[in-house]
């Protein structure tokens, strides 16, 4: 295999780009590049029922098919989550948590390109600088330096938040509800602050949810995939060609780096899409 | 005044039906019945800017205009909340909390008439019997007799919940999320369990919200009013004529009963729409 997308719903399977070394299926021949959900390994046996497709050569680096152009699982979420669920209007105020992550960094950029005001929150000063200087977010802050997230958000959004793309859940979601405008929309894409400790779950102020008529919606990409994928691919490919969309990848090398890469996701170690490159091979 | 709707957003004003005793506005003359948001009192001075309309004679009791046919504030919520937000399909499993309240009792009946399976939760055995015998809910339970609401709901909804019409928030909402089906919908209409004690706020399991693609939506009637009111009135009037829709009112007498009626709402004392009749007058 060539690359491993280090985000997975089971500890041992995940989106992978591999090269066929032998095939009993006449749709695939030795040397074909394939994108599928395989076991994290240097070699693996793939059953016929596995979700997988042949990867045709493209103008973009191979790893983009796990990230910014990825159809499998999470990356396409940025686009559908933002445009289909959040239904943005130009000029609206958008807040993105885990804004340096693979999804957050794309959501923020799509929102900027669309004409929204965008602020991201991240866990280090380094990442704040990255969002403001490299990804041209309107503003960004390090939540670890703040004691009261609700008053912090009030500072960054004096006119309130219209859209929240939530990757973390927990206290930050509570603070967002405090600062949300009427008819605010929350797309719940992840809840990293709650994955390990359920005591950190968001305690929602439902009275605010009612009076502000807020919509909170969880989603997974596959539901929204078929209808919008073509539009997503055309738009995103064009943005990549013109350089309007910045791709951020955090690539580590070798099968031995998979566990630390996976654990690092939950500690916020990565900037951009976390990928493990298993083999140094010419693309 | 004749009747007071004992639900209000300020402690001293609320939806009221009154009779004009004197008028400086040529749209209203002495003896006219009016529906508006007035001070809770036997007599009051109404400014020209007050929300109010003349009440034309109808085949239904006067109090219905504060309740089942009420356009002002909360009663129309049952209809729009259920049909517009929850978007029910026939055969879906519907759960209603505070199901003996003015809104809950109507939502459950609309859901049954539409062809859903409906279970309500209430706070007494008396109310359970009322829902099952008088309002023909499929089932009902007294949450005060249950220790683990999540396993209780699993018992009443072995196939999961598709729609939750939430009047209470808190722990019950948490338990619903546990038992919700994929693409479940929650209409948040009230949060009585949280009004007094914010420590009782619902701590949502966002991971479930994501994987089940749940939508949680707060709403207020006025946003949805203009578009759907005519449809609501025709359907509801017909149901009342045929007797398919049962009207439940809990009427107390005299201005002196207003405070205890208001407090009683939060203790779950009433069955159906709580109304104070100020004057015993022929309608």
XYZ file of N, CA and C in Angstrom, chain B residues 117-261:
435
model
N -47.533 5.346 15.325
C -47.606 4.674 16.622
C -47.154 5.701 17.654
N -47.963 5.910 18.705
C -47.692 7.031 19.615
C -47.653 6.585 21.081
N -46.580 6.926 21.745
C -46.461 6.699 23.184
C -46.202 8.049 23.858
N -46.869 8.266 24.993
C -46.659 9.508 25.726
C -46.088 9.251 27.097
N -45.319 10.191 27.612
C -44.925 10.071 29.018
C -45.511 11.227 29.806
N -45.908 10.909 31.020
C -46.569 11.872 31.903
C -46.102 11.625 33.337
N -46.661 12.383 34.287
C -46.161 12.326 35.655
C -47.100 11.685 36.672
N -48.153 11.003 36.218
C -49.040 10.326 37.176
C -49.793 9.188 36.491
N -50.261 8.249 37.288
C -51.002 7.101 36.775
C -52.346 7.549 36.195
N -52.893 8.534 36.836
C -54.118 9.177 36.389
C -54.004 9.673 34.944
N -52.881 10.315 34.646
C -52.652 10.847 33.301
C -52.385 9.726 32.298
N -51.705 8.684 32.752
C -51.478 7.521 31.878
C -52.823 6.975 31.411
N -53.735 6.797 32.359
C -55.064 6.269 32.028
C -55.782 7.212 31.060
N -55.632 8.503 31.307
C -56.277 9.493 30.443
C -55.806 9.359 28.992
N -54.486 9.246 28.810
C -53.927 9.157 27.453
C -54.404 7.901 26.735
N -54.440 6.797 27.480
C -54.771 5.520 26.847
C -56.289 5.368 26.619
N -57.065 5.845 27.576
C -58.511 5.628 27.492
C -59.234 6.742 26.744
N -58.845 7.979 27.026
C -59.566 9.096 26.424
C -58.955 9.544 25.095
N -57.625 9.560 25.036
C -56.992 10.094 23.819
C -56.458 8.997 22.900
N -56.701 7.757 23.236
C -56.282 6.583 22.445
C -54.834 6.601 21.963
N -53.935 7.082 22.835
C -52.509 6.860 22.579
C -52.288 5.334 22.547
N -51.304 4.870 21.792
C -51.028 3.430 21.768
C -50.533 2.949 23.127
N -49.771 3.792 23.790
C -49.302 3.444 25.124
C -48.844 4.707 25.840
N -48.622 4.568 27.150
C -48.186 5.722 27.936
C -47.535 5.198 29.206
N -46.635 5.993 29.770
C -46.043 5.599 31.046
C -45.805 6.810 31.934
N -45.687 6.517 33.230
C -45.427 7.538 34.240
C -43.923 7.554 34.518
N -43.251 8.590 34.050
C -41.780 8.626 34.175
C -41.313 8.620 35.631
N -42.187 9.046 36.547
C -41.785 9.086 37.956
C -41.673 7.678 38.554
N -42.299 6.718 37.898
C -42.227 5.333 38.392
C -41.049 4.580 37.776
N -40.299 5.242 36.895
C -39.192 4.573 36.193
C -37.867 5.090 36.733
N -36.895 4.205 36.838
C -35.594 4.655 37.342
C -34.629 4.935 36.194
N -34.751 4.174 35.115
C -33.825 4.339 33.991
C -34.656 4.602 32.728
N -34.758 5.892 32.365
C -35.658 6.266 31.261
C -35.222 5.641 29.937
N -33.924 5.411 29.795
C -33.446 4.849 28.539
C -33.954 3.410 28.349
N -33.882 2.608 29.404
C -34.373 1.228 29.259
C -35.904 1.207 29.209
N -36.542 2.179 29.853
C -38.000 2.295 29.748
C -38.402 2.522 28.293
N -37.710 3.470 27.663
C -38.051 3.759 26.260
C -37.780 2.555 25.366
N -36.728 1.793 25.680
C -36.424 0.587 24.891
C -37.591 -0.411 25.000
N -38.237 -0.438 26.159
C -39.370 -1.332 26.372
C -40.588 -0.874 25.536
N -40.808 0.425 25.510
C -41.977 0.938 24.775
C -41.725 1.079 23.272
N -40.458 1.174 22.913
C -40.105 1.313 21.493
C -39.033 0.287 21.129
N -39.402 -0.997 21.084
C -38.393 -2.003 20.747
C -37.796 -1.787 19.350
N -38.529 -1.111 18.484
C -37.995 -0.817 17.133
C -37.431 0.602 17.033
N -37.290 1.284 18.165
C -36.695 2.625 18.152
C -37.707 3.730 17.900
N -37.271 4.949 18.182
C -38.118 6.141 18.055
C -37.729 6.891 16.775
N -38.726 7.280 15.977
C -38.440 8.062 14.770
C -38.589 9.561 15.014
N -39.590 9.897 15.833
C -39.899 11.309 16.073
C -40.079 11.536 17.572
N -39.446 12.576 18.074
C -39.665 12.946 19.478
C -40.156 14.384 19.533
N -41.338 14.578 20.086
C -41.853 15.929 20.301
C -41.557 16.270 21.755
N -40.557 17.124 21.944
C -39.974 17.338 23.270
C -40.567 18.566 23.953
N -41.212 18.332 25.076
C -41.716 19.443 25.883
C -40.956 19.617 27.186
N -39.990 18.728 27.459
C -39.378 18.734 28.792
C -37.856 18.876 28.816
N -37.153 18.455 27.772
C -35.675 18.504 27.775
C -35.088 17.526 28.770
N -33.926 17.895 29.327
C -33.288 17.163 30.419
C -32.983 15.700 30.122
N -33.070 14.895 31.187
C -32.697 13.475 31.112
C -33.515 12.709 30.077
N -34.774 13.113 29.898
C -35.616 12.380 28.951
C -35.094 12.544 27.522
N -34.601 13.728 27.197
C -34.026 13.930 25.864
C -32.780 13.059 25.683
N -31.970 12.966 26.728
C -30.791 12.081 26.653
C -31.217 10.642 26.359
N -32.254 10.193 27.078
C -32.724 8.813 26.904
C -33.292 8.594 25.503
N -33.933 9.625 24.964
C -34.496 9.515 23.612
C -33.376 9.345 22.586
N -32.330 10.154 22.722
C -31.204 10.067 21.763
C -30.645 8.635 21.758
N -30.557 8.020 22.941
C -30.106 6.618 23.034
C -30.983 5.690 22.189
N -32.273 5.986 22.150
C -33.244 5.071 21.545
C -33.747 5.510 20.173
N -33.105 6.520 19.641
C -33.597 7.067 18.383
C -33.117 6.238 17.187
N -33.941 6.168 16.184
C -33.548 5.509 14.936
C -32.732 6.453 14.066
N -32.070 5.870 13.077
C -31.346 6.674 12.086
C -32.319 7.657 11.437
N -31.837 8.865 11.212
C -32.631 9.958 10.645
C -33.796 10.375 11.552
N -33.627 10.182 12.861
C -34.634 10.618 13.818
C -34.735 12.136 13.861
N -35.915 12.607 14.249
C -36.156 14.050 14.322
C -36.680 14.432 15.702
N -36.088 15.481 16.269
C -36.532 15.992 17.564
C -37.026 17.421 17.376
N -38.295 17.665 17.673
C -38.813 19.041 17.668
C -38.790 19.515 19.112
N -38.001 20.557 19.383
C -37.874 21.044 20.756
C -38.858 22.195 20.965
N -39.900 21.884 21.700
C -41.006 22.822 21.897
C -40.950 23.431 23.289
N -40.439 22.662 24.251
C -40.344 23.155 25.621
C -39.256 22.406 26.366
N -38.896 22.938 27.515
C -37.824 22.311 28.294
C -38.145 22.485 29.777
N -39.367 22.080 30.163
C -39.831 22.366 31.525
C -38.901 21.811 32.601
N -38.232 20.698 32.325
C -37.367 20.133 33.359
C -36.141 21.004 33.601
N -35.883 21.960 32.686
C -34.679 22.784 32.804
C -34.980 24.229 33.183
N -36.237 24.620 33.138
C -36.552 26.029 33.342
C -36.069 26.530 34.694
N -36.228 25.681 35.696
C -35.928 26.138 37.049
C -34.498 25.797 37.460
N -33.984 24.679 36.963
C -32.668 24.214 37.400
C -31.809 23.875 36.183
N -30.833 24.751 35.864
C -30.052 24.526 34.646
C -29.126 23.320 34.775
N -28.950 22.810 36.012
C -28.137 21.591 36.162
C -28.847 20.386 35.548
N -30.132 20.558 35.266
C -30.889 19.446 34.683
C -30.886 19.464 33.156
N -30.050 20.328 32.584
C -29.965 20.370 31.127
C -29.545 19.020 30.552
N -30.032 18.742 29.347
C -29.684 17.494 28.660
C -28.218 17.511 28.241
N -27.489 16.460 28.617
C -26.123 16.268 28.115
C -26.208 15.326 26.926
N -26.104 15.884 25.762
C -26.370 15.089 24.565
C -25.204 14.197 24.168
N -25.522 12.989 23.767
C -24.514 12.086 23.219
C -24.355 12.423 21.730
N -23.414 13.322 21.444
C -23.271 13.818 20.067
C -22.804 12.752 19.102
N -22.092 11.750 19.626
C -21.635 10.663 18.753
C -22.861 9.957 18.162
N -23.853 9.738 18.997
C -25.120 9.186 18.534
C -25.823 10.135 17.560
N -25.784 11.421 17.876
C -26.410 12.423 16.997
C -25.790 12.358 15.600
N -24.469 12.179 15.576
C -23.778 12.098 14.278
C -24.126 10.791 13.561
N -23.892 9.661 14.229
C -24.042 8.383 13.530
C -25.483 8.093 13.150
N -26.420 8.599 13.936
C -27.833 8.397 13.587
C -28.378 9.550 12.747
N -27.534 10.533 12.464
C -27.935 11.694 11.641
C -29.211 12.330 12.192
N -29.212 12.585 13.477
C -30.394 13.135 14.145
C -30.473 14.648 13.924
N -31.680 15.136 13.741
C -31.916 16.585 13.670
C -32.649 17.018 14.938
N -32.092 18.006 15.617
C -32.727 18.577 16.806
C -33.038 20.034 16.480
N -34.296 20.408 16.578
C -34.668 21.733 16.096
C -35.607 22.443 17.051
N -35.200 23.626 17.494
C -36.074 24.456 18.308
C -36.982 25.286 17.409
N -38.157 25.619 17.894
C -39.060 26.400 17.048
C -40.050 27.221 17.860
N -40.519 28.270 17.251
C -41.600 29.086 17.796
C -42.665 29.196 16.707
N -43.877 29.220 17.099
C -44.951 29.203 16.096
C -44.903 30.363 15.104
N -44.694 31.592 15.550
C -44.887 32.703 14.610
C -44.126 32.557 13.291
N -42.945 31.918 13.314
C -42.163 31.760 12.089
C -42.915 30.965 11.039
N -43.723 30.032 11.510
C -44.340 29.070 10.604
C -45.811 29.374 10.389
N -46.233 30.477 10.964
C -47.657 30.713 11.106
C -48.387 31.008 9.809
N -47.947 32.013 9.122
C -48.731 32.559 8.010
C -48.998 31.485 6.955
N -47.964 30.766 6.653
C -48.014 29.809 5.559
C -49.020 28.672 5.800
N -49.092 28.207 7.040
C -49.822 26.971 7.267
C -51.113 27.123 8.069
N -51.433 28.346 8.486
C -52.532 28.479 9.438
C -53.879 28.056 8.856
N -54.115 28.395 7.608
C -55.408 28.080 6.999
C -55.643 26.563 6.971
N -54.635 25.854 6.551
C -54.671 24.395 6.505
C -54.928 23.805 7.892
N -54.248 24.352 8.862
C -54.415 23.928 10.256
C -55.852 24.129 10.726
N -56.418 25.307 10.438
C -57.763 25.629 10.917
C -58.815 24.716 10.287
N -58.698 24.494 8.999
C -59.687 23.652 8.295
C -59.636 22.230 8.849
N -58.413 21.693 8.937
C -58.265 20.304 9.377
C -58.740 20.136 10.809
N -58.308 21.057 11.667
C -58.636 20.930 13.080
C -60.131 21.125 13.332
N -60.735 22.093 12.643
C -62.179 22.304 12.798
C -62.944 21.056 12.392
N -62.531 20.438 11.291
C -63.198 19.205 10.849
C -63.048 18.084 11.871
N -61.847 17.925 12.386
C -61.620 16.896 13.408
C -62.501 17.141 14.640
N -62.685 18.407 14.985
C -63.513 18.733 16.159
C -64.982 18.401 15.882
N -65.418 18.699 14.655
C -66.816 18.414 14.299
C -67.108 16.916 14.321
N -66.164 16.129 13.812
C -66.393 14.678 13.758
C -66.097 14.015 15.097
N -65.512 14.754 16.022
C -65.190 14.180 17.324
C -63.897 13.362 17.307
N -63.163 13.398 16.205
C -61.909 12.629 16.150
C -60.826 13.241 17.036
N -60.929 14.531 17.251
C -59.958 15.209 18.106
C -60.637 15.576 19.420
N -60.053 15.097 20.510
C -60.597 15.389 21.834
C -59.951 16.659 22.373
N -60.759 17.540 22.915
C -60.226 18.764 23.519
C -60.181 18.585 25.024
N -59.034 18.820 25.600
C -58.921 18.718 27.052
C -58.522 20.074 27.603
N -59.352 20.542 28.496
C -59.103 21.832 29.118
C -59.163 21.655 30.630
N -58.362 22.414 31.301
C -58.336 22.379 32.762
C -58.612 23.814 33.202
N -59.853 24.055 33.584
C -60.301 25.439 33.804
C -60.471 25.733 35.288
N -59.827 26.785 35.739
C -60.078 27.222 37.117
C -60.757 28.589 37.079
N -61.342 28.967 38.170
C -62.227 30.135 38.178
C -61.684 31.294 38.998
N -61.798 32.499 38.445
C -61.519 33.707 39.203
C -60.076 34.173 39.115
N -59.889 35.467 39.147
C -58.564 36.088 39.049
C -57.629 35.571 40.135
N -58.212 35.203 41.275
C -57.369 34.747 42.384
C -56.722 33.388 42.096
N -57.212 32.671 41.089
C -56.618 31.363 40.796
C -55.451 31.448 39.792
N -55.170 32.640 39.265
C -54.105 32.768 38.260
C -52.733 32.329 38.793
N -52.302 32.826 39.966
C -50.949 32.416 40.423
C -50.813 30.907 40.605
N -51.783 30.273 41.249
C -51.660 28.828 41.480
C -51.761 28.069 40.160
N -52.534 28.574 39.210
C -52.629 27.934 37.897
C -51.274 28.003 37.180
